[in-house]
Coordinates of C-alpha atoms and ligand atoms in Angstrom, one line a residue:
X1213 CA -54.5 26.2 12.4
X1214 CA -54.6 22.6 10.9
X1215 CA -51.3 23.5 9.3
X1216 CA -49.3 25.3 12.1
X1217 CA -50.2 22.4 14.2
X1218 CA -48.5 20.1 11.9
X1219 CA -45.5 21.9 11.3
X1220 CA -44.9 21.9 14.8
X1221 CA -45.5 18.1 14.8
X1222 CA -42.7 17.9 12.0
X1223 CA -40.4 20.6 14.2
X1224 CA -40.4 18.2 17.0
X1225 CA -39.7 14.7 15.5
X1226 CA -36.9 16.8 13.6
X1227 CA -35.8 17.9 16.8
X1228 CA -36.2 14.6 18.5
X1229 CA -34.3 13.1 15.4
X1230 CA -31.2 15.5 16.2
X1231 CA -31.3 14.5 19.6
X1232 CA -31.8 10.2 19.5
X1233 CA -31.1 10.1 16.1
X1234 CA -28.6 11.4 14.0
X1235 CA -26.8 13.8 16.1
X1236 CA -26.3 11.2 18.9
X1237 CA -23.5 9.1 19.3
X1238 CA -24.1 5.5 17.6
X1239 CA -24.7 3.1 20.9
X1240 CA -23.1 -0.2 20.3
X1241 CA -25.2 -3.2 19.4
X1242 CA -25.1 -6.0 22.2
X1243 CA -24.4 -8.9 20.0
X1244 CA -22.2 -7.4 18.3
X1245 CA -20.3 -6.1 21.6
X1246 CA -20.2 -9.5 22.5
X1247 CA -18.6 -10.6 19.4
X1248 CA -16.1 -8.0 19.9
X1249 CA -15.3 -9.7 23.4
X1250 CA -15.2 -13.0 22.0
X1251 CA -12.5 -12.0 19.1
X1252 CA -10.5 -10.4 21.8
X1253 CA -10.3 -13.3 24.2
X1254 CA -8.3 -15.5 21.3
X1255 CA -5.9 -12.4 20.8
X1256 CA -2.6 -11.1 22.1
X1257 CA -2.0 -7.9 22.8
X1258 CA 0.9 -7.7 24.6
X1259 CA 0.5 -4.0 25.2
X1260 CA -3.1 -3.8 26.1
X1261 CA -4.0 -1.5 23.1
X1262 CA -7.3 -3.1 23.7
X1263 CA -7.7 -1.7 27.4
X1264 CA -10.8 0.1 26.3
X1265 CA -12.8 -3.3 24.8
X1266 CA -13.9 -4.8 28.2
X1267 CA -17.1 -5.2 30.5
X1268 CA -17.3 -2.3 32.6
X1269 CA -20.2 -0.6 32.3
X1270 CA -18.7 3.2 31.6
X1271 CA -17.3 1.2 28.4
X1272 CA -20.2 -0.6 27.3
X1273 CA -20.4 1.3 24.2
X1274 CA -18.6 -0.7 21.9
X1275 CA -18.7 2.1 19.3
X1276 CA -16.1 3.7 21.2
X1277 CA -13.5 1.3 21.8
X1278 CA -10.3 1.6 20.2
X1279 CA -10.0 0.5 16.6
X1280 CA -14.2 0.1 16.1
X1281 CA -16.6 2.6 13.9
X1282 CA -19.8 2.3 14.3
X1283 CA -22.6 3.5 11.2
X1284 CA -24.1 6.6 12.6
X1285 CA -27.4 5.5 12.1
X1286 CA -27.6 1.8 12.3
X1287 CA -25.1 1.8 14.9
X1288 CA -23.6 -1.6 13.3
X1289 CA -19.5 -2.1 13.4
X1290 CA -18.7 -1.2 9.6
X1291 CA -15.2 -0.7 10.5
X1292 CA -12.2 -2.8 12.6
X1293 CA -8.7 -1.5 12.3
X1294 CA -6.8 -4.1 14.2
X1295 CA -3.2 -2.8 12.3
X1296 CA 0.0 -2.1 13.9
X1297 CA 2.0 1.1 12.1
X1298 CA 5.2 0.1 11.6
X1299 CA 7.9 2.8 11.9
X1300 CA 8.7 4.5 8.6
X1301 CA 12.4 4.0 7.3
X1302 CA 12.2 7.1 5.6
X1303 CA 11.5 8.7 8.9
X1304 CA 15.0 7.0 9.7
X1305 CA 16.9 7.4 6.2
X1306 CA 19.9 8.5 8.0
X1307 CA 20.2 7.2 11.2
X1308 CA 20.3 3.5 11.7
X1309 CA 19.8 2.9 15.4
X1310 CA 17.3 4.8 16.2
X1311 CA 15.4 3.2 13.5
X1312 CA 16.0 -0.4 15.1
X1313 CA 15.1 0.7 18.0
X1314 CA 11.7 1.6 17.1
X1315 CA 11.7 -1.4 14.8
X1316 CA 11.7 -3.1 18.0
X1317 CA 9.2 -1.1 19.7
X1318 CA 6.5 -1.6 16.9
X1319 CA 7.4 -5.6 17.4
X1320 CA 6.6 -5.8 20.7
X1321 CA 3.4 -3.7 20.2
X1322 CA 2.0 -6.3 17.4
X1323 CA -1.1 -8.0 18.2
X1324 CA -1.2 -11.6 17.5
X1325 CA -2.6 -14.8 18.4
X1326 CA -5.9 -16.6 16.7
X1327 CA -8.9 -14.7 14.9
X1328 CA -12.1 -16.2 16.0
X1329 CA -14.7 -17.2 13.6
X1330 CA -17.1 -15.0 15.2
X1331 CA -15.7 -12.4 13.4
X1332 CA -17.5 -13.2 10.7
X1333 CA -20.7 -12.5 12.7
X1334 CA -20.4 -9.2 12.1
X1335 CA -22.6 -8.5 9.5
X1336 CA -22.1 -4.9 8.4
X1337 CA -18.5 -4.8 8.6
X1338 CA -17.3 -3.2 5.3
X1339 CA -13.5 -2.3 6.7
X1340 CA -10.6 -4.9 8.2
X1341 CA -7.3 -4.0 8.8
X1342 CA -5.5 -6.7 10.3
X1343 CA -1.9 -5.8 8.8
X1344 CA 1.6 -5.2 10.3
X1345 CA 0.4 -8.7 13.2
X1346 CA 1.7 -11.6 13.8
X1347 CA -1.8 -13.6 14.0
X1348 CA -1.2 -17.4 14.5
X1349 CA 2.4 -17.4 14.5
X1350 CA 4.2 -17.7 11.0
X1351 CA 3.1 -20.4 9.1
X1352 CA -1.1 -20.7 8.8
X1353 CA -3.4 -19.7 5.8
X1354 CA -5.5 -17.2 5.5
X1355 CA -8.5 -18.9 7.4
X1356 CA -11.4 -20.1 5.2
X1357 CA -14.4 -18.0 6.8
X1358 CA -12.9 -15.0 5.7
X1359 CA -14.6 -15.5 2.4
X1360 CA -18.1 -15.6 3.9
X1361 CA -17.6 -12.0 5.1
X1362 CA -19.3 -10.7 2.0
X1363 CA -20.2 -7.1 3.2
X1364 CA -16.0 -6.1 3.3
X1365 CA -15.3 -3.8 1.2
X1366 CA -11.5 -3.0 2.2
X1367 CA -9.6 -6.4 3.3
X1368 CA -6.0 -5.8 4.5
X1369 CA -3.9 -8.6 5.4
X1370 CA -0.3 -7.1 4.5
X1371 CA 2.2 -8.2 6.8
X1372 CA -0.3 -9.9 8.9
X1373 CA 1.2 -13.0 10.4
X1374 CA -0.7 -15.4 7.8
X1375 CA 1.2 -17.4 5.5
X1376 CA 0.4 -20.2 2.4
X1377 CA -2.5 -21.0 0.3
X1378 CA -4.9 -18.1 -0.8
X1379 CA -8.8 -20.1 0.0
X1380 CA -10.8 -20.0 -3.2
X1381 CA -13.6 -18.4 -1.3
X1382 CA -11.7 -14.9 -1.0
X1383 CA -13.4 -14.8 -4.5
X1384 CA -17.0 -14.9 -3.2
X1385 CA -16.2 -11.6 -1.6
X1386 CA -17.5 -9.5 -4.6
X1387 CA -17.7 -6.3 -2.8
X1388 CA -14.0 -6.1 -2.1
X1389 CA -12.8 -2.7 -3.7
X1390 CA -9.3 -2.8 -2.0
X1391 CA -7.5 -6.3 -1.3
X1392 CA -3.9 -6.7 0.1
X1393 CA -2.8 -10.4 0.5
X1394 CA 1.3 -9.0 -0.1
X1395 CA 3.2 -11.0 2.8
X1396 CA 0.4 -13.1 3.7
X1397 CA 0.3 -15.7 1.1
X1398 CA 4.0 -16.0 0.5
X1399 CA 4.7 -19.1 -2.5
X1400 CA 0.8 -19.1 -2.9
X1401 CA -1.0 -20.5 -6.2
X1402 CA -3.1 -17.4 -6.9
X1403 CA -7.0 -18.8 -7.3
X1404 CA -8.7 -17.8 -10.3
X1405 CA -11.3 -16.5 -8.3
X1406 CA -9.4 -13.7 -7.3
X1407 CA -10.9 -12.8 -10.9
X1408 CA -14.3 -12.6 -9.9
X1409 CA -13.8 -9.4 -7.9
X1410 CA -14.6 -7.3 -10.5
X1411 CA -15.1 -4.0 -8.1
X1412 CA -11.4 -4.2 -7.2
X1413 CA -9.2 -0.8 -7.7
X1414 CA -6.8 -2.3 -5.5
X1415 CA -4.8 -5.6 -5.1
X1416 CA -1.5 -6.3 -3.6
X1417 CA -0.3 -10.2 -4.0
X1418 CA 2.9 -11.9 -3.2
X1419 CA 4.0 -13.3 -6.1
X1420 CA 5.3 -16.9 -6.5
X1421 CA 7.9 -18.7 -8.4
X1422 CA 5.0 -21.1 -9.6
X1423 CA 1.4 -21.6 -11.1
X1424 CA 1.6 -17.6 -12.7
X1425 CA 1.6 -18.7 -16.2
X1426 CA -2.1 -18.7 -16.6
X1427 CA -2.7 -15.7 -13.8
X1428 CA -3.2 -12.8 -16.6
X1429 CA -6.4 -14.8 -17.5
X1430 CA -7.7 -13.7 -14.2
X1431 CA -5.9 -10.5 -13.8
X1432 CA -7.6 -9.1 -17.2
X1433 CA -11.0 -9.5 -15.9
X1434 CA -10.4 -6.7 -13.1
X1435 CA -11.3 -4.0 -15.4
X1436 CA -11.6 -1.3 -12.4
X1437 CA -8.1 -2.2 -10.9
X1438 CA -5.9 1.0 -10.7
X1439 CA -3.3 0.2 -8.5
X1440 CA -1.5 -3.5 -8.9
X1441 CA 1.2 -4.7 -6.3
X1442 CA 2.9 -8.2 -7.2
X1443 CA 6.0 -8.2 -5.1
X1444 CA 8.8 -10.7 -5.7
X1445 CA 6.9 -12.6 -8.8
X1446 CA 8.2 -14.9 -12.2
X1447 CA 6.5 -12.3 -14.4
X1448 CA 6.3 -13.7 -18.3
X1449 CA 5.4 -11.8 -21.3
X1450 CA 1.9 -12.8 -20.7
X1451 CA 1.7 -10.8 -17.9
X1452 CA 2.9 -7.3 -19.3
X1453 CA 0.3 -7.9 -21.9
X1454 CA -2.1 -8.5 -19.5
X1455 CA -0.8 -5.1 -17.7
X1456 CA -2.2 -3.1 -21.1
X1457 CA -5.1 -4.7 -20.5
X1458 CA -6.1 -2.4 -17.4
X1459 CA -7.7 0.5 -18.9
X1460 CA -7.7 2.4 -15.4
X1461 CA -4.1 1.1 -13.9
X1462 CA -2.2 4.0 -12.5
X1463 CA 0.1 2.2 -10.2
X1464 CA 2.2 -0.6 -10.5
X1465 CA 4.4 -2.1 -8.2
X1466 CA 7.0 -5.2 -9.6
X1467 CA 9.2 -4.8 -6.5
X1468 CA 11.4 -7.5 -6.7
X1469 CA 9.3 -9.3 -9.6
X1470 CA 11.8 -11.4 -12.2
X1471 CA 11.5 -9.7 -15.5
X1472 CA 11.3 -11.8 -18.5
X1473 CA 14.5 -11.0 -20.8
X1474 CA 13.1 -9.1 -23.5
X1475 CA 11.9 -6.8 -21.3
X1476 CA 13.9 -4.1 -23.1
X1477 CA 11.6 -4.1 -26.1
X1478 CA 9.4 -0.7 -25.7
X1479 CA 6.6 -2.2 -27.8
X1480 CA 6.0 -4.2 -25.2
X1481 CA 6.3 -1.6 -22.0
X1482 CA 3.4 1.2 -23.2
X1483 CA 2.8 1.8 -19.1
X1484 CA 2.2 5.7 -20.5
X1485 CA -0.6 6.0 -18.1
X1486 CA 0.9 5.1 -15.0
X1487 CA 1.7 7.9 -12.4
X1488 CA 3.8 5.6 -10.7
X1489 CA 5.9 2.9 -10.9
X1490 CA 8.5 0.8 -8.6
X1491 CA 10.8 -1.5 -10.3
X1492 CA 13.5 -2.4 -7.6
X1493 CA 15.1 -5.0 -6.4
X1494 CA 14.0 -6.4 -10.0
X1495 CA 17.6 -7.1 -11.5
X1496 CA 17.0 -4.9 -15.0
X1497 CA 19.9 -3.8 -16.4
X1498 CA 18.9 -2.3 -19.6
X1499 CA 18.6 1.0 -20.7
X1500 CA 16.4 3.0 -18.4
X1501 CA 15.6 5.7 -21.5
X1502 CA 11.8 4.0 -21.8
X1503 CA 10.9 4.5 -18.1
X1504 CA 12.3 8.1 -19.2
X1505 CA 9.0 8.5 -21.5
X1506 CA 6.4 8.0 -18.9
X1507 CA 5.6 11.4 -18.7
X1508 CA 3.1 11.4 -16.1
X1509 CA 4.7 9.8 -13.8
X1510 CA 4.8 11.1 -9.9
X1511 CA 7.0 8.5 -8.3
X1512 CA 9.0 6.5 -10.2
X1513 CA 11.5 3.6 -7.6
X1514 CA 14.5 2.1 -10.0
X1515 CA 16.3 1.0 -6.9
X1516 CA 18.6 -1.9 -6.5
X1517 CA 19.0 -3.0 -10.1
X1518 CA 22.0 -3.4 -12.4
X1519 CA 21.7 -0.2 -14.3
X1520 CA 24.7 1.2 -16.0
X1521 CA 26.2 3.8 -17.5
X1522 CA 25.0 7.8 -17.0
X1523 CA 21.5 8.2 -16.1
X1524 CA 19.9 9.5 -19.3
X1525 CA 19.1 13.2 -19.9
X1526 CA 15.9 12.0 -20.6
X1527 CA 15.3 12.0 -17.3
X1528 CA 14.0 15.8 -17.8
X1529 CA 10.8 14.4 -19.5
X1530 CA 9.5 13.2 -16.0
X1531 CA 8.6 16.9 -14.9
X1532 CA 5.6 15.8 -12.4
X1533 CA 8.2 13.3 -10.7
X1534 CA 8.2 13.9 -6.8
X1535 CA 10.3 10.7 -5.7
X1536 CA 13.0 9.3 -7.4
X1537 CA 15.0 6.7 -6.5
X1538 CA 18.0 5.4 -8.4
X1539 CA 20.2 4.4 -5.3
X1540 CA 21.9 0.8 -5.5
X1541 CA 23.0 0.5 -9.2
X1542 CA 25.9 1.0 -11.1
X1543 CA 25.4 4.9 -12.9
X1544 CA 28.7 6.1 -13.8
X1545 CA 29.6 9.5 -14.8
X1546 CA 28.6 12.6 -13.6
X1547 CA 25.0 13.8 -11.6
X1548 CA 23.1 15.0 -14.8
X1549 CA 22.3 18.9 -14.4
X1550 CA 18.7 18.4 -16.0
X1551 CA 18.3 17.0 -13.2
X1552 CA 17.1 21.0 -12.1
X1553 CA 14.2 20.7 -14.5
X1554 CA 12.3 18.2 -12.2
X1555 CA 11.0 21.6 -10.0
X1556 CA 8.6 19.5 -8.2
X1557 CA 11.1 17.1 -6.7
X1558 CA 10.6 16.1 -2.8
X1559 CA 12.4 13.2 -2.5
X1560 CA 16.3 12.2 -4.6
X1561 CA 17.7 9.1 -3.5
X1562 CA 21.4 8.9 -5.9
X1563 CA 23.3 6.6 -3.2
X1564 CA 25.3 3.7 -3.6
X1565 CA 25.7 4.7 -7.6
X1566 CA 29.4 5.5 -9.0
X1567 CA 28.5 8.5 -9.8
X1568 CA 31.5 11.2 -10.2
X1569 CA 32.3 14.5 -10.3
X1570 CA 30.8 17.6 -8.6
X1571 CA 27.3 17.9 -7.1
X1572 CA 25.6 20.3 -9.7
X1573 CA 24.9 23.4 -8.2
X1574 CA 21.7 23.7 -10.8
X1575 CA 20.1 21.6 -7.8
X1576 CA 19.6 24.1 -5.7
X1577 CA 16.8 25.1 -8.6
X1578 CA 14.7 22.1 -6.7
X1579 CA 13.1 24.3 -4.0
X1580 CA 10.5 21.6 -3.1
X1581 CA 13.4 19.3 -2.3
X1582 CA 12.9 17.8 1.3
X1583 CA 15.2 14.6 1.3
X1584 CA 18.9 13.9 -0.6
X1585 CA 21.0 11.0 -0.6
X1586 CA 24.0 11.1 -2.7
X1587 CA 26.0 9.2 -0.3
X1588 CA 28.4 6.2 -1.5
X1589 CA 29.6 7.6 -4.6
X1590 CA 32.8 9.1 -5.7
X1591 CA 31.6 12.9 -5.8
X1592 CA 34.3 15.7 -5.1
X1593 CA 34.5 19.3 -4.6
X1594 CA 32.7 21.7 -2.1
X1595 CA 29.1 20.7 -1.1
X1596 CA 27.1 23.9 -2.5
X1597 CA 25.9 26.3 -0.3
X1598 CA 21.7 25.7 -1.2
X1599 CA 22.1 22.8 0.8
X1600 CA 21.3 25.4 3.3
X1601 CA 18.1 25.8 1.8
X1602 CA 17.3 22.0 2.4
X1603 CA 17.0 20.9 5.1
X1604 CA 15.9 24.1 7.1
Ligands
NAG2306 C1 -20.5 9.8 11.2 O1 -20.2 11.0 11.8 C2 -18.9 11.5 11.6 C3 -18.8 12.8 12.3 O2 -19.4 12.8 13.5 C4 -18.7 11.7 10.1 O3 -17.3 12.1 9.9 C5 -18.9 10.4 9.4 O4 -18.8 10.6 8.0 C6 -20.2 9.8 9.7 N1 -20.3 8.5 9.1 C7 -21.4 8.1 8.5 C8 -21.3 6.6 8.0 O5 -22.4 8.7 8.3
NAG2307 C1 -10.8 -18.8 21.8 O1 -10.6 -18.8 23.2 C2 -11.5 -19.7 23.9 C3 -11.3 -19.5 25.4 O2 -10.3 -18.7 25.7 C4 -11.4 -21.1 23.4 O3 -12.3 -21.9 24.1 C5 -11.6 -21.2 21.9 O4 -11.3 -22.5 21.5 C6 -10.7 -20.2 21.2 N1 -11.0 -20.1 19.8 C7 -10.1 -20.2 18.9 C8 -10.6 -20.1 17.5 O5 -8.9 -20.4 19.1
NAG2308 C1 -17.6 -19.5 -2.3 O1 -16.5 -20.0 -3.1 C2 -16.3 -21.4 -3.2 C3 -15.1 -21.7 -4.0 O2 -14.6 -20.7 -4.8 C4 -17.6 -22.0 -3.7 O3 -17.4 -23.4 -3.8 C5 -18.8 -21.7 -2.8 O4 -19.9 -22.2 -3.3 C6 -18.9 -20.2 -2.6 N1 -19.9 -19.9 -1.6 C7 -20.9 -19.1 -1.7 C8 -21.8 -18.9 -0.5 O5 -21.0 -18.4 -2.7
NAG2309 C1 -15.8 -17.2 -10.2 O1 -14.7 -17.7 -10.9 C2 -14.8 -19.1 -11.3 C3 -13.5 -19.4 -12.0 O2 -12.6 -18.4 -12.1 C4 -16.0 -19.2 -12.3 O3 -16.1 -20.6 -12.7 C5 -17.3 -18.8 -11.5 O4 -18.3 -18.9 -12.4 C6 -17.1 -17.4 -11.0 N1 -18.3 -17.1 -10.2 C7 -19.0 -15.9 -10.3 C8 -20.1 -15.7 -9.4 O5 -18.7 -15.1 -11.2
NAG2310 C1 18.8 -11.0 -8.6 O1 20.0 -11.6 -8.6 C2 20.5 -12.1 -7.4 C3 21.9 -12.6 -7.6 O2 22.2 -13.0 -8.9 C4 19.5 -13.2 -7.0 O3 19.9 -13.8 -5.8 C5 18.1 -12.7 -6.9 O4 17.2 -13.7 -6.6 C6 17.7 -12.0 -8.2 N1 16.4 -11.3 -8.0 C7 15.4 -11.4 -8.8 C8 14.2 -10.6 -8.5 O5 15.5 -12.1 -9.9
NAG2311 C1 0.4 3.6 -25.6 O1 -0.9 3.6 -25.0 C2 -1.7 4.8 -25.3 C3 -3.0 4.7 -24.6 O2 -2.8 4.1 -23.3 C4 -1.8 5.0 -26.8 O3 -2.5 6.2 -27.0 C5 -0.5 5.0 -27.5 O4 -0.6 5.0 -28.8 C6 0.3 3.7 -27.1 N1 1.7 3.8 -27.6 C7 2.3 2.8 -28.2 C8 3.7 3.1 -28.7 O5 1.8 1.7 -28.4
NAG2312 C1 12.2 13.4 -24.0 O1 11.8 14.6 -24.6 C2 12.6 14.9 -25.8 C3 12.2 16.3 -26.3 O2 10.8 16.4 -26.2 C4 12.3 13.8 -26.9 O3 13.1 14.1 -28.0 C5 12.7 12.5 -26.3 O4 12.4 11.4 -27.2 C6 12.0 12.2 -25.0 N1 12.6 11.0 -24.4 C7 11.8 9.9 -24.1 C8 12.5 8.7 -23.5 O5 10.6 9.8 -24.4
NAG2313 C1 14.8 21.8 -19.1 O1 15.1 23.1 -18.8 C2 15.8 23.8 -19.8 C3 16.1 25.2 -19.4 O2 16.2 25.2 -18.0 C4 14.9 23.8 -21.0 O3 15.6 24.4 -22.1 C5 14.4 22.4 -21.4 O4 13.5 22.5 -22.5 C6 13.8 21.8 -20.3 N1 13.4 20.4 -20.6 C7 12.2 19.9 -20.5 C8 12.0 18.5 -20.9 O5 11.3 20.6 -20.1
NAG2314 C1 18.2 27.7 -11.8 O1 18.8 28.6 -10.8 C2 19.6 29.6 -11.4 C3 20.2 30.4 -10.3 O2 20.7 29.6 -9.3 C4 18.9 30.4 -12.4 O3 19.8 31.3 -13.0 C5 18.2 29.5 -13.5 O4 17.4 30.3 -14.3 C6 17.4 28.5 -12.8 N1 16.9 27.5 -13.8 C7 15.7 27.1 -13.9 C8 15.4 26.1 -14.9 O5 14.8 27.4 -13.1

């Protein structure tokens, strides 16, 4: 009897659990729905994306506002994403004014203005995505107080309106497994600190023209880090060592980085575990045929560069490639017809090569194929008929 009676005791707090507890919706925290308020009121929104964080009673639960997640259980804010989603050129590749046009559509939808302190307030958050803004106008650091917000995990700030020196303190923030500062911190000195985050799997920086010499010192310490953005920077020797010293890197992004000049050596390039890698806008002009040995590669971006000559047979190592891009160099001679053997292909961008000859109808072998550019080159002939296959 004794027993039955407490089973049923356990029955109903399991069933009250499902219906307060777990199963129910988080309801907001009032403190932290007032901090909420408080960040809005210093923010621009020219849009009203925010419509839903206001004071009327049928939206007092802040858990559901636009852009907030509440923990189930707790029911604290673990998660703000404040970002703007920019239109995607690919979307656009070949059509320009449409493009612009939602270029400007995605401008005027950009939130903006000043981030409160009070932000920091919110003591659970583990997610901010602030990027894609204009938040105090072009010009203003990355504000201090954002290093005291030691529960983030994922810190976005790409493209986010903020602009100069990195603060020191963004090292305090040791439970940071994903940090993008690219855009936001443009001509910085990159703190050493940046060292300590020794979680981090993922870290995009603008690069500077100054104080990188001794940056590998901190960039070796970040053991974990598997994808590495450093757009537009002086990269030295140094640094490419420092590269082999990330056991777990898998992406690496030198978009417009200046490469030191013996870049050509090999030796010096073992990036054999990398499954992708984007090297435009970066001014190489040697021989390709290394890149050609990174077997694993899934994306591999060469646009923009001074590359010359035919593009290397070699090129039919990289059977796991999905993207390539070789548009914007100077590849002479005809399209190479290994080109079939990269079957899992979804993406060839050729254009604005001097590439000659006739399209290889051995392309049509690329059934996965979903975007082509060969335009701006000096190809002849009849355009073969699995273009039909395509773009259907
Ligand atoms: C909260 O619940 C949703 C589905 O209702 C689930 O997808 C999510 O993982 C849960 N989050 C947490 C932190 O438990
Ligand atoms: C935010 O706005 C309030 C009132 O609108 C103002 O008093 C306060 O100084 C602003 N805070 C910041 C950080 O700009
Ligand atoms: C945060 O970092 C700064 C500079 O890197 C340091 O001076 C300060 O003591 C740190 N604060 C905390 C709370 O750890
Ligand atoms: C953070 O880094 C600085 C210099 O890079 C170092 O002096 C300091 O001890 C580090 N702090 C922690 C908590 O590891
Ligand atoms: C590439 O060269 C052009 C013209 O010589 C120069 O303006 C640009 O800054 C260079 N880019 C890099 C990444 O070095
Ligand atoms: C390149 O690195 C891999 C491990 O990442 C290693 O096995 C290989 O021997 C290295 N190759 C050269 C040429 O250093
Ligand atoms: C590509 O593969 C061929 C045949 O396996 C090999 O001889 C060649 O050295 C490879 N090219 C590169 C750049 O690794
Ligand atoms: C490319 O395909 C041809 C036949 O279609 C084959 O002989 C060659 O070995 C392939 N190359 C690679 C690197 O797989
Ligand atoms: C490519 O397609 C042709 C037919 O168009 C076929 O004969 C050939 O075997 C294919 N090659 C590969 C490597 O799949």
């Amino acid at each position: 009897m004794g027993c039955v009676m407490m089973s049923c005791s356990i029955l109903i707090v399991w069933l009250l659990m499902l219906r307060f507890g777990v199963c129910r919706e988080a309801l907001c925290i009032p403190s932290e729905r007032e901090t909420l308020l408080k960040l809005k009121r210093n923010l621009t929104d020219p849009l009203n994306r925010l419509s839903s964080w206001n004071d009327a009673s049928e939206n007092s639960n802040c858990c559901e506002w636009v852009g907030v997640v509440c923990n189930n259980v707790t029911a604290h804010v673990v998660e703000l994403h404040l970002n703007t989603t920019p239109p995607n050129f690919d979307d656009y590749l070949f059509d320009e004014d449409p493009y612009d046009e939602a270029l400007e559509a995605f401008s005027r939808s950009q939130f903006g203005g000043k981030i409160n302190p009070c932000l920091a307030d919110l003591k659970h958050l583990n997610y901010l995505d602030l990027s894609w803004n204009v938040f105090l106008g072009q010009g203003k650091p990355i504000p201090v107080f954002f290093g005291t917000m030691t529960s983030l995990t994922h810190m976005d700030l790409f493209y986010s309106g903020f602009d100069g020196k990195i603060p020191s303190q963004i090292g305090n923030l040791s439970n940071l497994v994903y940090l993008d500062l690219r855009l936001a911190t443009y001509g910085s000195i990159i703190p050493s600190q940046i060292g300590n985050l020794s979680d981090l799997r993922q870290l995009g920086l603008q690069g500077s023209r100054s104080g990188l010499a001794e940056i590998f010192d901190w960039l070796s310490r970040l053991s974990k880090l598997e994808y590495l953005s450093l757009e537009g920077a002086l990269l030295s020797e140094a640094w490419l060592h420092a590269f082999h010293a990330l056991p777990s890197l898998t992406n690496l992004n030198l978009w417009g980085c200046s490469l030191p000049p013996h870049y050509s050596q090999p030796s010096l390039l073992n990036f054999s575990s990398l499954l992708t890698l984007d090297m435009s806008y970066t001014n190489y002009s040697f021989s390709p045929k290394w890149i050609f040995g990174l077997t694993k590669l899934v994306s591999l971006r060469l646009s923009q560069n001074h590359f010359q000559g035919p593009i290397p047979d070699d090129i039919q190592n990289l059977t796991l490639l999905q993207n390539l891009d070789l548009s914007g160099n100077s590849f002479t001679s005809s399209i190479p017809v290994v080109l079939r053997n990269l079957t899992s292909l979804v993406k060839l961008y050729l254009s604005s090569n001097q590439l000659e000859g006739e399209i290889p109808t051995s392309l049509g072998n690329l059934t996965s194929l979903v975007k082509l550019d060969l335009s701006h080159n000096q190809l002849k002939g009849t355009i073969p008929t699995f273009f039909g296959n395509c773009f259907l």
